[in-house]
XYZ file of C-alpha atoms in Angstrom:
353
model
C 30.994 -16.164 -28.040
C 32.072 -13.405 -25.705
C 31.965 -14.726 -22.153
C 32.185 -11.235 -20.631
C 28.607 -10.245 -21.542
C 27.096 -11.130 -18.144
C 29.744 -9.382 -15.981
C 29.414 -6.215 -18.059
C 25.652 -6.302 -17.836
C 25.740 -6.799 -14.076
C 28.132 -3.880 -13.596
C 25.801 -1.741 -15.668
C 22.792 -2.995 -13.699
C 24.401 -2.061 -10.375
C 24.555 1.551 -11.551
C 21.570 1.927 -13.857
C 19.205 -1.035 -13.482
C 15.687 -0.926 -12.063
C 15.742 -2.324 -8.537
C 12.591 -0.859 -6.954
C 9.829 -2.332 -9.080
C 6.915 -3.584 -6.943
C 7.379 -7.227 -7.938
C 11.034 -7.098 -6.845
C 10.210 -6.480 -3.180
C 11.519 -9.228 -0.925
C 9.477 -11.263 1.531
C 10.446 -11.543 5.195
C 12.815 -14.423 4.387
C 14.597 -12.358 1.721
C 13.067 -14.139 -1.273
C 10.802 -12.564 -3.816
C 7.163 -13.551 -4.046
C 6.877 -15.940 -6.999
C 3.199 -14.996 -7.415
C 4.061 -11.314 -7.871
C 6.931 -12.145 -10.233
C 4.615 -14.344 -12.300
C 1.891 -11.695 -12.418
C 4.379 -9.040 -13.539
C 5.793 -11.285 -16.259
C 2.351 -11.983 -17.685
C 1.338 -8.320 -17.539
C 4.588 -7.276 -19.206
C 3.891 -9.464 -22.225
C 3.018 -6.942 -24.962
C 2.901 -4.097 -22.403
C 5.494 -1.609 -21.111
C 6.510 -1.276 -17.467
C 5.125 2.259 -17.128
C 1.681 1.023 -18.155
C 1.814 -2.115 -16.019
C 2.678 -0.442 -12.693
C -0.799 0.891 -11.905
C -2.562 -2.280 -13.039
C -0.159 -4.432 -11.024
C -0.761 -2.557 -7.762
C -4.528 -2.616 -8.252
C -4.476 -6.341 -9.039
C -2.376 -7.432 -6.063
C -4.337 -5.166 -3.709
C -7.503 -6.973 -4.747
C -5.975 -10.466 -5.134
C -2.796 -10.532 -3.023
C -2.069 -14.261 -3.273
C -2.250 -17.090 -5.764
C -5.037 -18.714 -3.745
C -7.026 -15.455 -3.808
C -6.674 -15.342 -7.585
C -7.746 -18.966 -7.912
C -10.831 -18.365 -5.765
C -11.909 -15.205 -7.594
C -14.662 -15.313 -10.188
C -13.793 -14.564 -13.801
C -15.647 -11.228 -13.845
C -13.457 -9.966 -11.007
C -10.256 -11.033 -12.768
C -11.295 -9.537 -16.105
C -12.409 -6.298 -14.455
C -8.989 -5.928 -12.814
C -7.363 -6.649 -16.178
C -9.665 -4.357 -18.161
C -7.604 -1.916 -20.226
C -4.466 -4.065 -20.454
C -5.747 -5.885 -23.528
C -4.894 -9.384 -24.735
C -7.477 -10.754 -22.309
C -6.450 -14.333 -22.966
C -3.509 -13.575 -20.655
C -5.911 -12.916 -17.771
C -7.929 -16.062 -18.394
C -4.764 -18.170 -18.597
C -3.514 -16.540 -15.384
C -6.768 -17.384 -13.629
C -6.814 -20.990 -14.874
C -3.146 -21.517 -14.014
C -3.797 -20.345 -10.444
C -6.661 -22.828 -10.144
C -4.431 -25.631 -11.438
C -1.757 -24.699 -8.893
C -4.326 -25.088 -6.113
C -5.570 -28.383 -7.557
C -2.169 -29.946 -8.328
C 0.656 -28.048 -6.637
C -0.502 -27.246 -3.123
C -1.461 -23.668 -3.926
C 2.058 -22.701 -5.041
C 3.742 -22.153 -8.367
C 5.843 -25.288 -8.963
C 9.633 -24.911 -8.880
C 10.020 -27.698 -11.438
C 10.627 -26.079 -14.826
C 8.574 -28.578 -16.823
C 5.563 -28.360 -14.522
C 5.754 -24.574 -14.461
C 6.126 -24.167 -18.235
C 3.153 -26.488 -18.777
C 0.743 -24.146 -16.993
C -1.560 -22.082 -19.233
C 0.030 -18.891 -20.541
C 3.503 -19.457 -19.097
C 5.810 -21.238 -21.531
C 9.593 -21.386 -21.673
C 10.654 -17.766 -21.227
C 8.113 -16.855 -18.552
C 8.916 -20.030 -16.599
C 12.602 -19.154 -16.752
C 11.938 -15.614 -15.572
C 9.883 -16.826 -12.593
C 12.464 -19.375 -11.481
C 15.372 -16.988 -12.004
C 13.848 -13.953 -10.334
C 11.900 -15.615 -7.534
C 14.320 -18.436 -6.672
C 17.674 -17.469 -8.227
C 17.751 -20.627 -10.341
C 19.801 -20.613 -13.525
C 17.252 -20.391 -16.316
C 17.472 -18.214 -19.398
C 14.788 -15.821 -20.618
C 13.971 -14.584 -24.099
C 11.330 -11.864 -24.152
C 11.119 -9.196 -26.844
C 13.706 -6.928 -25.243
C 16.196 -9.761 -24.804
C 15.713 -10.880 -28.405
C 16.589 -7.384 -29.610
C 19.732 -7.156 -27.460
C 21.010 -10.572 -28.527
C 20.105 -10.174 -32.203
C 22.051 -6.920 -32.392
C 24.974 -8.013 -30.257
C 25.517 -11.234 -32.219
C 24.385 -9.957 -35.620
C 21.533 -12.440 -36.015
C 19.455 -11.703 -39.094
C 15.844 -12.649 -39.628
C 12.561 -12.245 -37.795
C 12.903 -13.510 -34.180
C 9.521 -15.210 -34.441
C 10.852 -17.640 -37.028
C 11.800 -20.938 -35.418
C 15.348 -21.080 -36.832
C 16.131 -17.526 -35.667
C 14.555 -18.106 -32.273
C 16.620 -21.261 -31.844
C 19.836 -19.268 -32.357
C 18.683 -16.636 -29.875
C 17.886 -19.290 -27.262
C 21.357 -20.746 -27.659
C 22.912 -17.357 -26.924
C 20.488 -16.685 -24.073
C 21.368 -19.999 -22.414
C 25.107 -19.510 -22.879
C 25.186 -15.996 -21.446
C 23.051 -16.662 -18.349
C 25.429 -16.776 -15.363
C 25.358 -19.186 -12.459
C 25.314 -16.390 -9.863
C 23.109 -13.293 -9.572
C 20.666 -14.767 -12.051
C 17.784 -12.560 -10.901
C 19.868 -9.428 -11.390
C 21.138 -10.635 -14.757
C 17.665 -11.345 -16.124
C 16.462 -7.933 -14.962
C 19.605 -6.322 -16.399
C 19.210 -7.697 -19.913
C 15.503 -6.824 -19.932
C 16.267 -3.313 -18.678
C 18.980 -2.835 -21.282
C 16.556 -3.700 -24.057
C 13.804 -1.542 -22.588
C 15.862 1.586 -21.864
C 19.064 1.559 -23.956
C 18.900 -0.963 -26.809
C 15.481 0.265 -27.894
C 14.171 -0.340 -31.401
C 14.321 3.259 -32.632
C 17.359 5.437 -31.872
C 19.115 3.170 -29.344
C 21.546 4.849 -26.960
C 24.630 2.946 -28.081
C 26.991 5.367 -26.318
C 25.484 4.252 -22.994
C 25.487 0.514 -23.740
C 27.907 -1.714 -21.804
C 27.946 -4.147 -24.759
C 28.713 -1.594 -27.481
C 32.408 -2.504 -27.849
C 31.696 -5.841 -29.548
C 28.146 -5.309 -30.827
C 27.954 -6.615 -34.390
C 25.015 -4.403 -35.350
C 26.868 -1.285 -34.234
C 30.099 -2.369 -35.906
C 28.466 -3.218 -39.230
C 25.874 -0.439 -39.359
C 22.948 -2.836 -38.975
C 21.185 -1.282 -35.986
C 18.105 -0.318 -38.011
C 17.929 -3.762 -39.654
C 18.283 -5.927 -36.531
C 16.295 -7.650 -35.323
C 14.384 -8.338 -38.533
C 10.810 -7.173 -38.618
C 7.832 -9.446 -38.970
C 6.920 -9.851 -42.638
C 4.277 -7.254 -43.433
C 0.799 -8.276 -44.455
C -2.303 -6.213 -44.982
C -4.672 -5.900 -42.036
C -8.351 -6.177 -42.993
C -11.034 -3.892 -41.611
C -14.306 -5.214 -40.247
C -17.357 -3.110 -39.452
C -19.866 -3.413 -36.640
C -22.695 -1.404 -35.123
C -22.705 -1.280 -31.317
C -26.055 -0.791 -29.632
C -26.091 1.476 -26.613
C -29.498 0.794 -25.099
C -29.984 3.144 -22.139
C -33.151 3.058 -20.035
C -34.788 5.908 -18.152
C -32.746 5.082 -15.041
C -29.503 5.524 -16.971
C -28.723 1.814 -17.088
C -27.084 0.329 -20.176
C -27.768 -3.128 -21.579
C -24.642 -5.328 -21.677
C -24.148 -8.727 -23.254
C -21.520 -11.277 -22.291
C -19.515 -12.335 -25.331
C -19.174 -15.999 -26.172
C -16.126 -18.203 -25.572
C -14.695 -17.713 -29.079
C -13.216 -14.698 -30.821
C -11.902 -11.416 -29.463
C -13.034 -10.168 -26.058
C -14.324 -13.669 -25.262
C -16.048 -13.830 -21.895
C -16.102 -10.039 -21.449
C -19.215 -7.926 -21.036
C -19.745 -5.728 -24.063
C -22.470 -3.979 -26.029
C -24.829 -5.895 -28.316
C -23.687 -5.719 -31.944
C -25.240 -5.852 -35.403
C -23.745 -5.846 -38.858
C -25.595 -2.719 -40.046
C -27.978 -0.004 -38.755
C -31.109 -1.858 -39.907
C -29.982 -4.956 -38.063
C -29.248 -2.799 -35.030
C -32.825 -1.488 -35.016
C -34.238 -4.996 -35.225
C -31.978 -6.235 -32.432
C -32.756 -3.223 -30.243
C -36.496 -3.889 -30.603
C -35.964 -7.457 -29.372
C -34.486 -6.144 -26.132
C -36.463 -2.963 -25.476
C -39.205 -0.625 -26.592
C -37.483 2.243 -28.352
C -38.508 5.504 -29.999
C -35.423 6.896 -31.705
C -31.691 6.421 -32.147
C -28.791 8.837 -32.125
C -25.702 8.080 -34.195
C -22.584 8.672 -32.093
C -19.118 9.427 -33.436
C -17.678 6.344 -35.160
C -14.199 5.130 -34.211
C -11.750 2.367 -35.066
C -10.124 -0.104 -32.669
C -6.979 -1.880 -33.888
C -6.280 -5.490 -33.004
C -3.101 -7.330 -33.917
C -4.715 -9.004 -36.922
C -7.515 -6.654 -38.038
C -9.129 -3.266 -37.531
C -12.651 -2.948 -36.163
C -14.642 0.045 -37.443
C -17.270 0.735 -34.774
C -20.456 2.715 -35.369
C -22.243 3.308 -32.033
C -26.005 3.890 -31.987
C -27.557 5.309 -28.813
C -31.122 4.223 -28.072
C -32.039 6.464 -25.156
C -34.950 6.171 -22.717
C -35.478 2.537 -23.707
C -37.950 0.337 -21.839
C -36.700 -3.192 -21.225
C -38.627 -6.088 -22.717
C -39.564 -8.968 -20.470
C -37.238 -11.932 -20.363
C -33.879 -10.187 -20.102
C -33.689 -10.964 -16.393
C -33.966 -14.644 -17.297
C -30.982 -14.512 -19.648
C -27.658 -14.763 -17.753
C -25.814 -13.384 -20.784
C -27.708 -10.060 -20.662
C -27.906 -7.492 -17.881
C -28.836 -3.864 -17.343
C -26.013 -2.049 -15.530
C -25.775 1.400 -14.049
C -22.570 3.424 -14.076
C -21.537 2.285 -10.591
C -21.562 -1.380 -11.635
C -19.318 -0.985 -14.674
C -16.093 -0.824 -12.652
C -16.628 -4.352 -11.343
C -17.036 -5.898 -14.782
C -14.532 -6.967 -17.383
C -15.192 -4.627 -20.299
C -13.165 -4.141 -23.483
C -11.228 -0.892 -23.247
C -12.988 0.824 -26.182
C -16.394 -0.142 -24.817
C -15.510 1.205 -21.379
C -14.299 4.469 -22.936
C -17.483 4.762 -24.995
C -19.700 4.223 -21.960
C -17.749 6.758 -19.915
C -18.316 9.314 -22.662
C -22.005 8.500 -22.852
C -22.445 8.724 -19.085
C -21.106 12.272 -19.262
C -23.957 13.151 -21.612
C -27.256 14.328 -20.143
C-alpha cells in the first residue's frame, strides 16, 4: 500500500479543495459545530453539494441547534426537508436529536460507538462527524471515497457487496492520517466529487494518477463495479386534487409505512372509478378534470401518477374531526412536509384560475 496517498491529497486540497462550505465555519473557539457537520453529512447522502447548500442554510436558519431540532415537531422538520427526498433521513435526524437530548446532554456524543448507534448515522457518518468536528482519527467511506479507492487500488466488484466494502474499509483506515484529519476527509471526498467522477474523470488533474491501478490498466470505466441491474416495476395511482371554492386543497397524512411515510400528500385511488367514490366520501363534487399524467421514479420502482382535479368541491362533515385530513390553502403548504412531486403539482394547479 502506498503510504504517500494522504500527503498528496492534502497538498492537492491546499490548492484546490473546498474550504468555504457553510458547515466548515469555525465556532468562536476554533472548532467546527458538530451539529452542522452532522446535518451536512446526512443531507449529502444521495445528494450533491450544489443541491444541499440552499436546503442546509434554510434548515439551520430555522433550527440552528441540536436542541432546536429535537424540540421541533415532525411537520416542521419534514417541511424543511421537502424536496431533498429520502425522507427517512429527516425522520432519523429528528429522532437522533431527541435521543441526544435524552441520553447525551443535548450534544452529539464523541464516543464512536454511541454516535454510530444513533438512527441514520452508522460507521462512515460517525467517522466524518468525529474527524471533521473534532479532528479525531476516523476513516470515512461515502460513495465518492469508494470510487477513489476502488480505482486507485484496482478493487473489482460492486462496493455495496460486503466483501468489496470490507476491502475498501481496510484501505480507508490505512490511508487516514493522524494529523489534519478534517482536511484529509474533505480532500478525498472533494477528489471523488470533482476529479475522480464516474463519467470522464479528470485524471490529468488527479494527485493520485501516478500509481492509480484503474488508469494504468485501462479500467476507469469498469471501476468501481456497478450495482447488478434489475428491472424496476411501474405502479399506477390516481391522485385526487379536491379543491373547494376558497381554493383550499384536501391533504391526507400518509401512514407510517411505505414511501413518503408521515408526509402530507393527496388522497389516492387505484383507478378513476375508485377516485370518484373516494372523492364523494370527502366532498360534494360535480365534475372532474384529468390533468397531465406524470411519472415519479423511486430507487426501487416507478410511480405513474394520474391527477384528477375536482374543483369547487364542498367539504363533507367530519373531516375536521379526522387529524389525518385537512383542507389547506396555498399559504399553508410551505409549512408542511410534502413529497416533491405533490408540491410541484399543487404549485401548477394554484397557477390555474
